[in-house]
Amino acid sequence: MDDEIQLISDGDGLAVIGDPAAVERFLISEELQSKDLGLDRLSPTLFRTAEAAQAGSAIAAGSGRWVQMTQQSADLISKHGLMTNSTSGLSMGVVQGTGGQIKGIVQFVQGPGAILTNPAILAGAAGIMAQLAMQQAMDEITDYLATIDEKVDDVLRAQKDAVLADMIGVDFVIEEAMIIREQVGRVSEVTWSKVQGTSVTIARTQAYTLRQLDALAEKMERKTNMGDLAKTSKEAESRVQEWLAVLARCFQLQDGIAVLELDRVLEASPDELDQHRLALRAARQNRLELIARSTEHLMARMDAAAGTANTKVLLHPTSSRAVVRSSNHVATGIVDFQGRLGIEHGRQSLEVRRWVEAAVEARDDVFDTGAEVVDASRRLGNETLDRARSMTDKLAIKMAERALLRRANDEEHHQEG
């Protein structure tokens, strides 16, 4: 049974457990990148029964690798038809290999090395998988913060508001706890006592930041004048990136606390580990939804502003282009931010219409809809001209009569003289 590979998926990652050589062959055959699962961190309290102790020994002698959930790993889960447990939400199964060839899914094994049928050890493995997924997300946010112009630390230090200033201290506390955890391999009661109160500060900062983004959206909604709209769009372009940086840092620190919390529960209350993991997952999803709603609302307002600007590009070419550029810049930043947090979104960049194109459209509209007006103008012009000619003729006659009358009078006076 050395070629049996046990697979566990929690939706965020895939655990591959078994004999080291078999695990390596499986990962190579599926072309998957992986990292050490770290099952050796499972608490000794999980191995209280003889069966669990045997499973622990088998795990220690074997290999466990963690694969990040991607389209490739999701296709693998579908390919092997893992079965989902409705209580834990985990998808599990065993892949049988013979002579280095993977034969496909088989029923759960009941041997001493099978963790899939041992609830306590399975919960521990799922807890470690959740930690690895959150640490992966934290690394991606670190990469995100390194790519933007404004570093979150600079943003925080530039703020005079106490809510944001408190984040600096929280950052130091959690970073220190993560370093100790890495060095010691556990989270002691002393370390946890320093961290557990920081979640309130992070939640307050996140709420404050979301309100700032909502305020920008409302400000955009109130503006109708193109000049004011261009000015507000430019302000949003510079401010949104800063608030997204703070929001990303909040989310990263919340994941850090969750990693430390799972370690603490694993050691202090292992029987509650699975329920705690599911509760943390639900809370994290709720935070993602709040962030998604706020950023989507802001992006909708920016898109609406860009749409308004495009309809007025003929009269306000400079302001119109400025609004659309700012809208695209903000939207690009939001989409990148959402992608780093795992929020799916699709949006195509708006293209500002050139003034010439708008002018051509306006000219065509005038030609198409004003033909009758032009004809009427022509008729009116001809009638006016005829009337003018008639009046000219009458005036010429009167002037001729007056000239004849003056000549007659002149001759009469000459004869009398």
Tab-separated table of N, CA and C in Angstrom, residues 264-323:
chain	number	residue	atom	x	y	z
A	264	ARG	N	-2.950	28.255	18.645
A	264	ARG	CA	-3.304	28.249	20.061
A	264	ARG	C	-4.422	27.254	20.359
A	265	VAL	N	-5.427	27.196	19.493
A	265	VAL	CA	-6.533	26.251	19.677
A	265	VAL	C	-6.036	24.825	19.490
A	266	LEU	N	-5.141	24.613	18.530
A	266	LEU	CA	-4.587	23.280	18.284
A	266	LEU	C	-3.907	22.733	19.530
A	267	GLU	N	-3.267	23.605	20.281
A	267	GLU	CA	-2.561	23.164	21.471
A	267	GLU	C	-3.450	23.123	22.705
A	268	ALA	N	-4.307	24.148	22.864
A	268	ALA	CA	-5.087	24.253	24.103
A	268	ALA	C	-6.416	23.521	24.051
A	269	SER	N	-7.089	23.525	22.881
A	269	SER	CA	-8.423	22.904	22.771
A	269	SER	C	-8.553	22.171	21.444
A	270	PRO	N	-7.800	21.104	21.245
A	270	PRO	CA	-7.800	20.410	19.950
A	270	PRO	C	-9.167	19.880	19.539
A	271	ASP	N	-10.018	19.559	20.497
A	271	ASP	CA	-11.344	19.052	20.155
A	271	ASP	C	-12.199	20.111	19.461
A	272	GLU	N	-11.858	21.380	19.641
A	272	GLU	CA	-12.631	22.481	19.051
A	272	GLU	C	-12.008	23.000	17.756
A	273	LEU	N	-10.932	22.370	17.333
A	273	LEU	CA	-10.171	22.898	16.210
A	273	LEU	C	-10.986	22.985	14.927
A	274	ASP	N	-11.712	21.929	14.589
A	274	ASP	CA	-12.453	21.928	13.330
A	274	ASP	C	-13.536	23.005	13.313
A	275	GLN	N	-14.287	23.112	14.417
A	275	GLN	CA	-15.327	24.144	14.485
A	275	GLN	C	-14.708	25.541	14.419
A	276	HIS	N	-13.567	25.686	15.071
A	276	HIS	CA	-12.906	26.992	15.074
A	276	HIS	C	-12.407	27.348	13.673
A	277	ARG	N	-11.879	26.359	12.983
A	277	ARG	CA	-11.412	26.591	11.604
A	277	ARG	C	-12.557	27.056	10.720
A	278	LEU	N	-13.705	26.398	10.820
A	278	LEU	CA	-14.863	26.766	10.007
A	278	LEU	C	-15.379	28.153	10.372
A	279	ALA	N	-15.338	28.485	11.672
A	279	ALA	CA	-15.790	29.811	12.108
A	279	ALA	C	-14.875	30.906	11.568
A	280	LEU	N	-13.566	30.670	11.602
A	280	LEU	CA	-12.615	31.641	11.058
A	280	LEU	C	-12.805	31.802	9.545
A	281	ARG	N	-13.090	30.705	8.894
A	281	ARG	CA	-13.316	30.762	7.442
A	281	ARG	C	-14.547	31.616	7.122
A	282	ALA	N	-15.625	31.434	7.906
A	282	ALA	CA	-16.848	32.214	7.692
A	282	ALA	C	-16.610	33.700	7.963
A	283	ALA	N	-15.855	34.000	9.032
A	283	ALA	CA	-15.558	35.394	9.367
A	283	ALA	C	-14.705	36.040	8.275
A	284	ARG	N	-13.766	35.292	7.752
A	284	ARG	CA	-12.910	35.822	6.686
A	284	ARG	C	-13.717	36.114	5.429
A	285	GLN	N	-14.639	35.213	5.097
A	285	GLN	CA	-15.496	35.415	3.928
A	285	GLN	C	-16.381	36.638	4.105
A	286	ASN	N	-16.848	36.853	5.317
A	286	ASN	CA	-17.673	38.028	5.597
A	286	ASN	C	-16.871	39.316	5.378
A	287	ARG	N	-15.617	39.325	5.812
A	287	ARG	CA	-14.759	40.497	5.595
A	287	ARG	C	-14.548	40.734	4.101
A	288	LEU	N	-14.346	39.666	3.358
A	288	LEU	CA	-14.162	39.795	1.915
A	288	LEU	C	-15.403	40.401	1.255
A	289	GLU	N	-16.571	39.982	1.688
A	289	GLU	CA	-17.810	40.504	1.106
A	289	GLU	C	-17.999	41.986	1.419
A	290	LEU	N	-17.656	42.401	2.635
A	290	LEU	CA	-17.746	43.822	2.994
A	290	LEU	C	-16.811	44.652	2.121
A	291	ILE	N	-15.595	44.182	1.964
A	291	ILE	CA	-14.623	44.887	1.141
A	291	ILE	C	-15.069	44.922	-0.317
A	292	ALA	N	-15.595	43.799	-0.805
A	292	ALA	CA	-16.053	43.726	-2.194
A	292	ALA	C	-17.182	44.721	-2.444
A	293	ARG	N	-18.144	44.801	-1.531
A	293	ARG	CA	-19.275	45.723	-1.717
A	293	ARG	C	-18.806	47.176	-1.773
A	294	SER	N	-17.916	47.539	-0.870
A	294	SER	CA	-17.452	48.928	-0.817
A	294	SER	C	-16.644	49.295	-2.065
A	295	THR	N	-15.721	48.440	-2.459
A	295	THR	CA	-14.897	48.743	-3.627
A	295	THR	C	-15.700	48.672	-4.919
A	296	GLU	N	-16.662	47.762	-5.000
A	296	GLU	CA	-17.528	47.691	-6.185
A	296	GLU	C	-18.376	48.948	-6.311
A	297	HIS	N	-18.882	49.446	-5.183
A	297	HIS	CA	-19.695	50.664	-5.197
A	297	HIS	C	-18.869	51.846	-5.693
A	298	LEU	N	-17.645	51.963	-5.205
A	298	LEU	CA	-16.783	53.055	-5.651
A	298	LEU	C	-16.485	52.928	-7.141
A	299	MET	N	-16.200	51.729	-7.599
A	299	MET	CA	-15.903	51.527	-9.011
A	299	MET	C	-17.115	51.845	-9.887
A	300	ALA	N	-18.308	51.523	-9.399
A	300	ALA	CA	-19.534	51.842	-10.143
A	300	ALA	C	-19.704	53.351	-10.279
A	301	ARG	N	-19.396	54.105	-9.211
A	301	ARG	CA	-19.513	55.567	-9.264
A	301	ARG	C	-18.476	56.146	-10.230
A	302	MET	N	-17.273	55.604	-10.226
A	302	MET	CA	-16.241	56.083	-11.144
A	302	MET	C	-16.630	55.789	-12.591
A	303	ASP	N	-17.202	54.613	-12.823
A	303	ASP	CA	-17.662	54.268	-14.172
A	303	ASP	C	-18.792	55.185	-14.618
A	304	ALA	N	-19.702	55.487	-13.699
A	304	ALA	CA	-20.807	56.390	-14.025
A	304	ALA	C	-20.281	57.774	-14.378
A	305	ALA	N	-19.278	58.235	-13.636
A	305	ALA	CA	-18.672	59.534	-13.926
A	305	ALA	C	-18.024	59.532	-15.306
A	306	ALA	N	-17.356	58.428	-15.632
A	306	ALA	CA	-16.727	58.311	-16.945
A	306	ALA	C	-17.782	58.305	-18.048
A	307	GLY	N	-18.906	57.637	-17.788
A	307	GLY	CA	-19.983	57.636	-18.768
A	307	GLY	C	-20.546	59.029	-18.996
A	308	THR	N	-20.723	59.780	-17.917
A	308	THR	CA	-21.199	61.158	-18.030
A	308	THR	C	-20.196	62.000	-18.811
A	309	ALA	N	-18.929	61.818	-18.509
A	309	ALA	CA	-17.886	62.579	-19.192
A	309	ALA	C	-17.878	62.294	-20.689
A	310	ASN	N	-18.098	61.057	-21.071
A	310	ASN	CA	-18.099	60.706	-22.488
A	310	ASN	C	-19.253	61.358	-23.243
A	311	THR	N	-20.364	61.580	-22.568
A	311	THR	CA	-21.498	62.227	-23.238
A	311	THR	C	-21.277	63.732	-23.408
A	312	LYS	N	-20.311	64.277	-22.665
A	312	LYS	CA	-20.055	65.726	-22.713
A	312	LYS	C	-18.680	66.041	-23.288
A	313	VAL	N	-18.088	65.076	-23.975
A	313	VAL	CA	-16.733	65.263	-24.470
A	313	VAL	C	-16.655	66.353	-25.525
A	314	LEU	N	-17.738	66.616	-26.260
A	314	LEU	CA	-17.715	67.631	-27.316
A	314	LEU	C	-17.567	69.028	-26.733
A	315	LEU	N	-18.279	69.270	-25.624
A	315	LEU	CA	-18.241	70.595	-25.007
A	315	LEU	C	-17.113	70.741	-24.000
A	316	HIS	N	-16.706	69.617	-23.400
A	316	HIS	CA	-15.657	69.659	-22.370
A	316	HIS	C	-14.596	68.602	-22.670
A	317	PRO	N	-13.842	68.744	-23.754
A	317	PRO	CA	-12.885	67.686	-24.142
A	317	PRO	C	-11.802	67.420	-23.108
A	318	THR	N	-11.238	68.463	-22.517
A	318	THR	CA	-10.147	68.273	-21.560
A	318	THR	C	-10.636	67.629	-20.271
A	319	SER	N	-11.719	68.164	-19.715
A	319	SER	CA	-12.270	67.613	-18.473
A	319	SER	C	-12.760	66.191	-18.675
A	320	SER	N	-13.364	65.937	-19.836
A	320	SER	CA	-13.889	64.601	-20.107
A	320	SER	C	-12.778	63.564	-20.116
A	321	ARG	N	-11.699	63.874	-20.819
A	321	ARG	CA	-10.581	62.928	-20.873
A	321	ARG	C	-9.982	62.716	-19.489
A	322	ALA	N	-9.901	63.778	-18.697
A	322	ALA	CA	-9.331	63.675	-17.350
A	322	ALA	C	-10.165	62.756	-16.464
A	323	VAL	N	-11.488	62.878	-16.549
A	323	VAL	CA	-12.376	62.043	-15.731
A	323	VAL	C	-12.236	60.575	-16.106
